[in-house]
Amino acid sequence: MYFATIFEQDEEKLIVADKTKTKIFYLDKLCADFGIQPFFDMVDFINEQDDELIKKISDEINSDRKPDITDISQLNFAAAIPYPLRNVICLGKNYKDHVAEVNAAFGSNKPDPKAPIYFSKAAMYASGPNDEISVYSEVTSQVDYEVELIAIIGKPALNVAKDEAEDYIFGYAVGHDFSVRDIQSERKQWLFGKSFDGHFAMGAWIAHKSIIPFPVELEISLKVNGEIRQQSNTKNMIFDIPTTISDLTRGMTLYPADMIMTGTPSGVGMGRNPQEFLKPGDVLTASIEGIETFDVTMCD
Amino acid sequence: MYFASAVINGEETVIVSTDKSKAYKVNDFLSVCKINPVCNMKEFINMQNDTIIEKIKSMINTEYVEEIDVKQLTLTAAIPKPLRNVFCVGKNYKDHINEMNKAFGSYDLPKKPMYFTKASLSATGPNQKVSVYSEMSQKADYEAELIIIMGKQTHKLNGKNAEDYIFGYACGNDLSLRDIQNERGQVFYGKSFDGLFAMGAWIAHKSIIKYPVELNIRSYVNDSLRQNGNTGDMIFDPHYIVNDLSCAITLMPADMIMTGSPAGSACNHANGFLTSGDRLKTYIENIDEFTIIIE
């Protein structure tokens, strides 16, 4: 089961699809049959849903109910969560091969982190699959890509034990943590170089956790203009999702629709020799097995 | 003119005052102007403009609306539910950098502002209790800071006067778990545990604060003075910060920016770190002072 946000005549609508993404239903229309009021947006839906509602929705879309939409190509997708609840929580250096390439780029020899490194990405608005993303050529020539698995929280989480972490997850999405490398290095704290307007991008679909086996071991890749740049598996994270959720919630309550970007594997532009950053017109194809493959295009 | 948030009959209510002793409901003034009421401070900041502010200012002494005795109210943090993470500037006072150098080493004078955020969907307000997580951290520290509150959407100022985009100023404390902050490479985690963003009750509207902002700023632990600085000593002043951030990040009405802390943090005092029972007072001249209780 997948969830998405689409635009229809300038209005945002939530949709839900079966696991083949061929039978698609308007979420509000479907939930109205259960006597549930329309949802304000995806954040509101994630906040309101629980296991019981998810089961009802799942039963309904897998019944012989006639789909509202069958042709996905006609849909105009927003990012799955176009207006994030607050800053996205991100993990830095969470794949060994990426730690190694960062060391090579800076001529340093830092060990793998002993505990997760977190920072935040400010994004009032998430770029979606149809948006163009700026390389900000007037202020930088070092905009880099990082494909990441996004874990989306499903209910308030505080002091969560590792073996309970999955209960607190709503689902997963594919994300881009665009990074302005010169600003990121110059400012030491990463926030600014990670938070340029438009530099948080997410795919159209949230894969509900019920269709993703746990622990999450999925192929993840990124192509630039068709050429493979990043390719790994989410099982290669240094700190896995249960460790991260358990660690974060020792002191920080996570809320429904909070998003955690779980780090990027090697292959970023900064790690190439010579380094290679994004240019206007570049097309990026991000893909995570079982979730989604989507393109975004860079602009000036 | 000052604005604050109070809970009146169970509802979040925005109030306005000139002396912090008698106050009025902002919605009463909006109603006189035939403007729809607001639900909270964020909404008020989002809808207000210079004309509305001027009208409220003129009505305070002329229009008859219900007067409220502030002593009878329970005030929360001025913005009890921040719009999103609070932006913060690290190392923005020279004397604070020197003391961090002594305590932890390798703190250079920044050439450009260093930003991070505090993830806070709730702000700790005056007289509220806050945990400093003694089971995980032995180094809970305080940082008195001037908070800039944005008044309108701000994008690429290119040197334009930042004051035009600011709504006002508040008094804040950026509570920090130093051991966790230093262990993680980025400071976000050690500053984002629940409750670690504290904010006073009152927002001083910019019209009563001289620009550039040069105000005495202090913090006290159990009435003993710990920090004593002046916001005029910032390395990067509000004008610089708002211009710098907004060149690539669009700031929104009610966004908050904490502008850094002067010297005197706990690292510099024997047994200086916060422990259960401590009363932490934060003061900024002409804006506010408020106390929170450490658990």
XYZ file of C-alpha atoms in Angstrom:
595
model
C 0.000 0.000 0.000
C 1.296 3.408 -1.066
C 0.194 6.947 -0.236
C 0.765 10.113 -2.275
C -0.257 13.748 -2.670
C -1.414 14.922 -6.103
C -2.472 18.272 -7.538
C -5.851 18.409 -9.239
C -7.023 21.817 -10.489
C -4.657 23.523 -8.036
C -6.036 21.521 -5.165
C -4.004 18.981 -3.253
C -5.552 15.563 -2.863
C -4.387 12.458 -1.051
C -4.447 9.155 -2.854
C -3.796 5.563 -1.861
C -2.682 2.779 -4.191
C -2.403 -0.972 -3.963
C 1.035 -2.572 -4.054
C 1.123 -2.604 -7.859
C 0.280 1.145 -8.025
C -2.378 0.328 -10.625
C -5.515 0.605 -8.488
C -5.677 4.121 -7.108
C -8.276 5.653 -4.792
C -8.943 9.103 -3.385
C -8.193 8.728 0.297
C -10.852 11.190 1.475
C -13.574 9.539 -0.620
C -12.592 6.098 0.641
C -12.425 7.193 4.279
C -15.763 9.030 3.988
C -17.326 5.557 3.712
C -15.953 4.873 7.224
C -17.517 8.127 8.461
C -14.166 9.946 8.592
C -13.881 13.660 7.782
C -11.504 14.733 4.971
C -7.859 15.130 5.903
C -6.203 18.521 5.708
C -3.020 17.085 4.177
C -0.614 14.139 4.433
C 0.738 15.313 7.800
C -2.827 15.392 9.129
C -3.564 11.919 7.742
C -0.440 10.410 9.290
C -1.337 12.067 12.575
C -4.897 10.705 12.502
C -4.279 7.166 11.203
C -3.821 4.104 13.366
C -3.503 0.354 12.755
C -7.253 -0.068 12.658
C -7.803 2.571 9.971
C -4.853 1.286 7.942
C -6.380 -2.207 7.990
C -9.755 -0.863 6.840
C -8.122 1.052 3.990
C -6.035 -1.951 3.016
C -9.049 -4.285 2.993
C -11.012 -1.824 0.904
C -8.371 -1.287 -1.792
C -7.760 -5.012 -2.053
C -11.490 -5.714 -2.391
C -13.382 -5.522 -5.683
C -14.068 -1.810 -5.132
C -13.713 0.047 -8.413
C -10.572 2.215 -8.433
C -11.043 5.984 -8.870
C -7.943 6.198 -11.050
C -6.188 3.542 -13.122
C -3.832 5.604 -15.252
C -0.958 6.825 -13.105
C 0.609 8.707 -16.033
C -2.182 11.313 -15.892
C -1.432 12.310 -12.308
C 0.418 15.458 -11.272
C 2.382 14.466 -8.166
C 3.610 16.700 -5.364
C 6.217 15.454 -2.907
C 4.478 12.867 -0.703
C 4.651 15.349 2.201
C 4.770 18.740 0.464
C 4.812 20.723 3.740
C 7.021 18.978 6.302
C 5.942 19.238 9.938
C 9.314 20.757 10.854
C 12.936 20.413 9.803
C 13.873 17.005 8.485
C 16.225 15.147 10.851
C 19.244 13.837 8.949
C 22.082 11.428 9.676
C 25.553 12.305 8.464
C 28.196 9.712 7.545
C 25.988 6.645 7.943
C 27.508 4.386 5.271
C 31.151 3.234 5.640
C 31.984 3.718 1.965
C 30.709 7.322 2.163
C 32.845 8.019 5.268
C 35.847 6.765 3.270
C 35.132 8.978 0.256
C 34.665 12.051 2.471
C 38.052 11.305 4.068
C 39.629 11.010 0.610
C 38.048 14.304 -0.527
C 39.406 16.220 2.480
C 42.697 14.280 2.840
C 41.569 13.366 6.357
C 41.504 10.054 8.175
C 38.504 10.253 10.469
C 37.192 6.980 11.892
C 33.598 5.833 11.366
C 31.334 7.663 13.811
C 30.880 5.898 17.160
C 27.443 7.424 17.632
C 24.995 8.833 15.082
C 25.700 12.365 13.829
C 22.488 14.341 13.411
C 21.744 17.652 11.785
C 18.564 19.217 10.467
C 17.423 20.372 7.061
C 15.043 23.338 7.054
C 12.356 22.922 4.416
C 9.015 24.725 4.572
C 8.300 23.074 1.222
C 9.565 19.762 -0.161
C 10.493 19.628 -3.829
C 8.627 16.856 -5.601
C 9.091 14.734 -8.710
C 7.946 17.494 -11.063
C 9.914 20.339 -9.547
C 13.111 21.848 -10.872
C 15.854 22.278 -8.310
C 18.228 25.229 -8.360
C 22.023 24.911 -8.383
C 22.216 28.533 -7.124
C 24.927 29.426 -9.611
C 25.093 33.017 -8.310
C 26.362 31.841 -4.887
C 28.002 28.431 -5.424
C 29.310 25.937 -7.969
C 29.213 22.998 -5.541
C 25.666 21.641 -5.309
C 25.921 17.895 -4.712
C 23.432 15.014 -4.600
C 22.800 12.459 -1.837
C 20.099 9.837 -2.308
C 18.617 8.624 0.987
C 15.955 6.416 2.484
C 13.470 8.507 4.481
C 11.814 6.881 7.511
C 8.490 8.550 8.331
C 7.237 8.418 11.919
C 3.666 7.209 12.516
C 2.954 8.006 16.155
C 4.503 9.978 19.021
C 7.751 8.297 20.021
C 9.731 8.803 23.219
C 12.099 6.306 24.881
C 11.549 3.722 22.183
C 13.435 0.433 22.550
C 15.192 -0.841 19.427
C 12.965 -3.882 19.125
C 9.843 -1.696 19.196
C 11.063 0.854 16.642
C 9.032 -0.494 13.716
C 5.789 0.130 15.648
C 6.522 3.858 15.533
C 7.193 4.025 11.802
C 4.484 4.911 9.299
C 6.410 4.153 6.131
C 9.322 4.953 3.862
C 10.052 7.311 0.997
C 12.909 8.188 -1.337
C 14.648 11.501 -0.698
C 17.399 13.800 -1.909
C 19.548 15.627 0.627
C 20.989 18.260 -1.720
C 24.133 19.741 -0.206
C 26.056 22.903 -1.021
C 29.538 21.641 -0.211
C 31.494 24.897 -0.013
C 28.906 26.477 2.311
C 28.671 23.275 4.362
C 32.457 23.269 4.966
C 32.783 27.012 5.465
C 30.019 27.136 8.107
C 31.145 24.023 10.050
C 27.620 23.311 11.234
C 25.900 21.782 8.202
C 22.429 23.341 8.457
C 22.936 26.262 6.066
C 24.568 24.299 3.239
C 21.822 21.694 3.513
C 18.821 24.026 3.722
C 18.784 26.150 0.566
C 15.197 26.593 -0.652
C 14.154 23.537 -2.657
C 17.068 21.377 -1.529
C 14.956 18.821 0.269
C 13.331 16.683 -2.395
C 11.170 13.671 -1.858
C 9.434 11.242 -4.161
C 5.721 11.012 -4.786
C 5.075 7.823 -2.859
C 5.241 6.693 0.737
C 5.487 2.915 0.945
C 3.515 1.885 4.010
C 5.640 -0.232 6.358
C 3.288 -3.191 5.836
C 4.807 -3.801 2.381
C 8.472 -3.321 3.388
C 10.061 -6.246 5.264
C 11.855 -5.240 8.470
C 14.806 -4.824 8.912
C 14.853 -2.649 5.818
C 17.259 -4.098 3.264
C 16.618 -2.386 -0.032
C 18.715 -1.577 -3.082
C 19.294 2.176 -3.322
C 20.722 4.012 -6.310
C 21.145 7.357 -7.992
C 21.844 8.126 -11.642
C 22.925 11.463 -13.103
C 21.891 11.757 -16.759
C 21.515 7.983 -16.891
C 24.971 7.212 -15.442
C 25.014 5.265 -12.158
C 26.702 7.337 -9.414
C 25.459 5.850 -6.158
C 24.530 2.207 -5.636
C 24.247 0.349 -2.362
C 21.789 -1.341 -0.052
C 20.140 0.221 2.992
C 21.380 -2.731 5.054
C 24.858 -1.143 4.836
C 23.961 1.703 7.180
C 26.340 2.032 10.141
C 23.422 2.900 12.455
C 20.280 1.092 11.399
C 16.769 2.498 11.735
C 16.001 0.907 15.150
C 19.284 2.257 16.563
C 18.542 5.743 15.231
C 14.957 5.890 16.497
C 15.954 4.521 19.864
C 18.878 6.958 20.161
C 16.913 10.040 19.045
C 13.989 9.322 21.353
C 16.185 9.117 24.460
C 15.461 12.830 24.756
C 13.608 14.053 21.692
C 9.967 13.192 21.131
C 9.343 12.304 17.496
C 5.889 13.146 16.154
C 3.682 11.654 13.440
C 4.981 12.722 9.987
C 8.434 13.581 11.318
C 10.987 12.517 8.733
C 14.404 10.981 9.278
C 16.852 10.881 6.380
C 19.074 7.903 7.069
C 22.294 8.895 5.309
C 23.750 8.406 1.858
C 26.066 5.734 0.398
C 29.253 6.574 -1.523
C 29.381 8.047 -5.010
C 28.606 11.699 -4.302
C 30.093 14.360 -6.595
C 32.437 15.605 -3.868
C 33.996 12.128 -3.658
C 34.772 11.854 -7.388
C 38.219 12.508 -8.763
C 38.089 15.155 -10.109
C 35.095 16.392 -8.141
C 31.960 16.879 -10.190
C 28.972 18.938 -9.090
C 25.495 19.411 -10.507
C 24.762 21.657 -13.494
C 21.525 23.113 -14.838
C 19.798 20.546 -17.027
C 21.146 17.510 -15.154
C 18.498 14.845 -14.624
C 18.753 12.830 -11.413
C 17.070 9.459 -11.112
C 16.712 8.281 -7.532
C 15.537 4.784 -6.818
C 14.868 2.580 -3.818
C 13.652 -0.971 -4.351
C 9.999 -1.470 -3.412
C 9.373 2.250 -2.927
C 9.863 4.304 -6.055
C 12.047 5.571 -8.879
C 11.689 9.251 -9.761
C 13.452 12.001 -11.696
C 14.184 15.575 -10.796
C 15.841 18.149 -13.047
C 18.353 20.763 -11.982
C 17.958 24.372 -13.098
C 20.049 27.544 -12.849
C 4.410 47.712 22.906
C 4.700 44.128 24.049
C 2.847 40.998 22.967
C 2.393 37.779 24.939
C 0.437 34.527 24.936
C -1.804 33.606 27.842
C -4.227 30.777 28.404
C -7.612 32.403 29.122
C -10.616 30.117 29.676
C -8.600 27.259 28.273
C -7.829 29.085 25.033
C -4.531 30.407 23.763
C -4.969 34.177 23.678
C -2.675 36.877 22.300
C -2.466 39.916 24.551
C -0.847 43.314 24.129
C 0.496 45.673 26.771
C 2.580 48.798 27.040
C 3.649 48.319 30.666
C 3.328 44.523 31.182
C 0.947 45.197 34.035
C -2.325 46.046 32.232
C -3.041 44.094 29.075
C -5.712 43.787 26.383
C -6.774 40.976 24.112
C -5.474 41.593 20.589
C -8.678 40.034 19.248
C -10.732 42.778 20.942
C -8.829 45.393 18.944
C -9.040 43.360 15.738
C -12.776 43.085 16.273
C -13.105 46.893 16.520
C -11.291 47.053 13.165
C -13.647 44.389 11.762
C -10.708 42.014 11.239
C -11.112 38.275 11.855
C -9.776 37.057 15.214
C -6.478 35.152 15.448
C -6.002 31.799 17.228
C -2.437 32.263 18.372
C 0.719 34.370 18.203
C 1.983 32.714 15.003
C -1.251 33.576 13.243
C -1.145 37.142 14.541
C 2.439 37.664 13.369
C 1.503 36.219 9.996
C -1.464 38.565 9.450
C -0.164 41.781 11.044
C 1.385 44.663 9.136
C 2.479 48.208 9.956
C -1.069 49.559 9.586
C -2.557 47.028 12.009
C 0.244 47.605 14.511
C -0.301 51.383 14.322
C -4.049 50.945 14.819
C -3.566 48.742 17.879
C -1.053 51.197 19.279
C -3.475 54.103 18.910
C -6.436 52.138 20.322
C -4.638 51.037 23.499
C -5.235 54.431 25.111
C -8.397 55.513 23.339
C -10.671 52.571 22.592
C -12.661 50.983 25.388
C -11.896 47.271 25.552
C -11.659 44.988 28.560
C -8.536 45.619 30.641
C -6.794 42.589 32.126
C -4.497 42.541 35.131
C -1.401 40.649 33.941
C -0.800 39.369 37.494
C -4.025 37.360 37.195
C -2.833 35.602 34.014
C -0.739 32.531 33.385
C 1.636 33.478 30.601
C 3.250 30.812 28.442
C 6.275 31.204 26.195
C 5.423 34.021 23.762
C 5.309 31.476 20.920
C 4.456 28.245 22.773
C 4.415 26.120 19.598
C 7.182 27.312 17.263
C 6.464 27.234 13.525
C 9.438 24.923 12.971
C 12.928 24.394 14.353
C 14.435 27.536 15.842
C 17.453 28.829 13.892
C 20.489 29.463 16.085
C 23.823 31.183 15.574
C 26.775 29.529 17.286
C 29.853 31.377 18.587
C 28.610 34.883 18.044
C 30.298 36.713 20.957
C 34.123 36.884 21.130
C 34.274 36.441 24.890
C 32.152 33.270 24.650
C 34.481 31.822 22.000
C 37.456 32.451 24.286
C 35.857 30.593 27.160
C 34.838 27.652 24.939
C 38.446 27.552 23.695
C 39.653 27.218 27.254
C 37.096 24.525 28.075
C 37.099 22.408 24.915
C 39.889 23.716 22.630
C 39.864 24.514 18.911
C 37.155 27.151 18.798
C 38.257 29.621 16.121
C 36.708 33.004 15.526
C 34.153 32.337 12.774
C 34.550 34.218 9.498
C 30.921 33.596 8.613
C 27.946 32.802 10.872
C 27.545 29.203 11.923
C 23.948 28.050 11.997
C 22.229 25.063 13.537
C 18.703 24.483 14.763
C 16.912 23.378 17.867
C 14.068 20.961 17.132
C 11.335 22.318 19.359
C 7.656 21.826 18.707
C 7.073 23.241 22.211
C 8.862 26.086 23.972
C 9.500 26.011 27.710
C 7.898 29.135 29.146
C 8.267 31.220 32.320
C 8.109 29.338 35.632
C 7.946 26.009 33.845
C 10.082 23.045 34.808
C 12.612 21.516 32.453
C 14.605 18.296 32.657
C 18.327 18.458 31.938
C 18.548 14.687 31.486
C 20.949 13.991 34.328
C 20.841 10.248 33.580
C 22.531 10.947 30.231
C 24.395 14.225 30.634
C 26.542 15.733 33.389
C 27.085 18.983 31.522
C 23.793 20.821 31.177
C 24.572 24.429 30.334
C 22.598 27.643 29.829
C 22.921 30.265 27.079
C 20.984 33.521 27.389
C 20.176 34.756 23.893
C 18.319 37.502 22.069
C 15.666 35.953 19.812
C 14.811 37.719 16.554
C 11.218 37.077 15.500
C 10.565 37.529 11.811
C 7.541 39.571 10.780
C 7.158 38.747 7.122
C 8.376 36.436 4.418
C 12.012 37.295 3.810
C 13.921 36.239 0.721
C 17.146 37.693 -0.713
C 17.350 41.037 1.042
C 20.559 41.989 -0.785
C 21.508 44.467 1.915
C 18.023 45.929 2.410
C 17.226 46.967 5.969
C 16.561 43.752 7.897
C 14.611 45.651 10.543
C 11.725 46.071 8.064
C 11.307 42.285 8.064
C 11.587 41.752 11.806
C 8.483 41.656 14.022
C 10.207 41.967 17.369
C 12.563 40.498 19.919
C 12.255 38.057 22.786
C 14.430 36.686 25.512
C 15.503 33.047 25.142
C 17.692 30.362 26.619
C 19.444 27.795 24.436
C 19.907 25.012 27.002
C 22.721 22.736 25.824
C 23.979 19.324 26.902
C 27.691 19.975 26.315
C 28.925 16.392 26.597
C 26.365 15.130 24.071
C 26.824 18.180 21.850
C 30.578 17.588 21.600
C 30.374 13.820 21.211
C 28.176 13.964 18.084
C 30.192 16.182 15.733
C 27.161 18.394 15.021
C 25.558 20.288 17.892
C 21.900 19.676 16.889
C 21.253 16.594 19.032
C 22.649 17.978 22.307
C 20.450 21.063 21.920
C 17.202 19.496 20.756
C 15.993 17.314 23.605
C 12.441 18.097 24.699
C 12.210 21.314 26.693
C 15.695 22.658 25.921
C 14.334 25.682 24.060
C 13.169 28.226 26.630
C 11.503 31.511 25.772
C 10.151 34.389 27.831
C 6.556 35.548 27.892
C 6.963 38.886 26.135
C 7.844 39.877 22.611
C 9.052 43.470 22.465
C 7.732 44.895 19.224
C 10.578 46.379 17.172
C 9.020 49.842 17.466
C 10.207 50.070 21.102
C 13.714 48.657 20.557
C 16.379 50.963 19.147
C 18.081 49.550 16.066
C 20.874 48.421 15.967
C 19.990 46.389 19.048
C 22.324 47.195 21.947
C 20.864 45.763 25.126
C 22.299 44.289 28.298
C 21.824 40.545 28.445
C 22.294 38.429 31.577
C 21.637 35.061 33.089
C 21.511 34.076 36.745
C 21.566 30.671 38.401
C 19.912 30.821 41.822
C 20.307 34.603 41.770
C 24.055 34.477 41.198
C 25.084 36.359 38.034
C 26.616 34.031 35.433
C 26.428 35.832 32.089
C 26.632 39.575 31.659
C 27.003 40.910 28.142
C 25.534 43.304 25.629
C 23.856 42.366 22.360
C 25.876 45.130 20.699
C 28.931 42.857 21.035
C 27.719 40.222 18.587
C 30.230 39.319 15.877
C 27.375 39.105 13.352
C 24.505 41.459 14.170
C 20.807 40.876 13.351
C 21.108 42.843 10.113
C 23.968 40.618 8.935
C 22.300 37.386 10.053
C 18.922 38.050 8.427
C 20.608 39.112 5.191
C 22.951 36.112 5.216
C 20.347 33.426 5.984
C 17.711 34.787 3.656
C 20.044 34.779 0.658
C 19.208 31.080 0.308
C 16.630 30.175 2.954
C 13.275 31.969 2.802
C 12.374 33.048 6.331
C 8.710 32.989 7.309
C 6.614 35.178 9.639
C 7.119 33.901 13.239
C 10.390 32.167 12.362
C 12.789 32.588 15.264
C 16.537 33.147 15.196
C 18.585 32.836 18.398
C 21.571 35.131 18.000
C 24.216 33.497 20.188
C 25.270 33.781 23.798
C 27.841 35.914 25.649
C 30.534 34.548 28.000
C 29.830 33.095 31.413
C 28.531 29.658 30.499
C 28.748 26.902 33.084
C 32.087 25.609 31.782
C 33.638 28.726 33.298
C 32.335 28.270 36.832
C 33.256 25.693 39.460
C 30.293 23.320 39.782
C 28.646 25.506 37.196
C 26.492 23.015 35.332
C 22.775 22.960 35.966
C 21.350 20.501 38.454
C 17.929 19.628 39.758
C 16.344 22.448 41.755
C 18.331 25.268 40.116
C 16.416 28.376 39.147
C 17.678 29.798 35.844
C 16.842 33.424 35.135
C 17.323 35.034 31.740
C 17.204 38.817 31.350
C 17.399 41.214 28.428
C 17.067 44.928 29.066
C 13.747 46.430 27.851
C 12.469 43.057 26.688
C 11.849 40.604 29.476
C 13.172 38.469 32.267
C 11.929 35.004 33.083
C 12.860 32.102 35.311
C 12.662 28.381 34.629
C 13.153 25.603 37.136
C 15.596 22.788 36.459
C 14.537 19.222 37.229
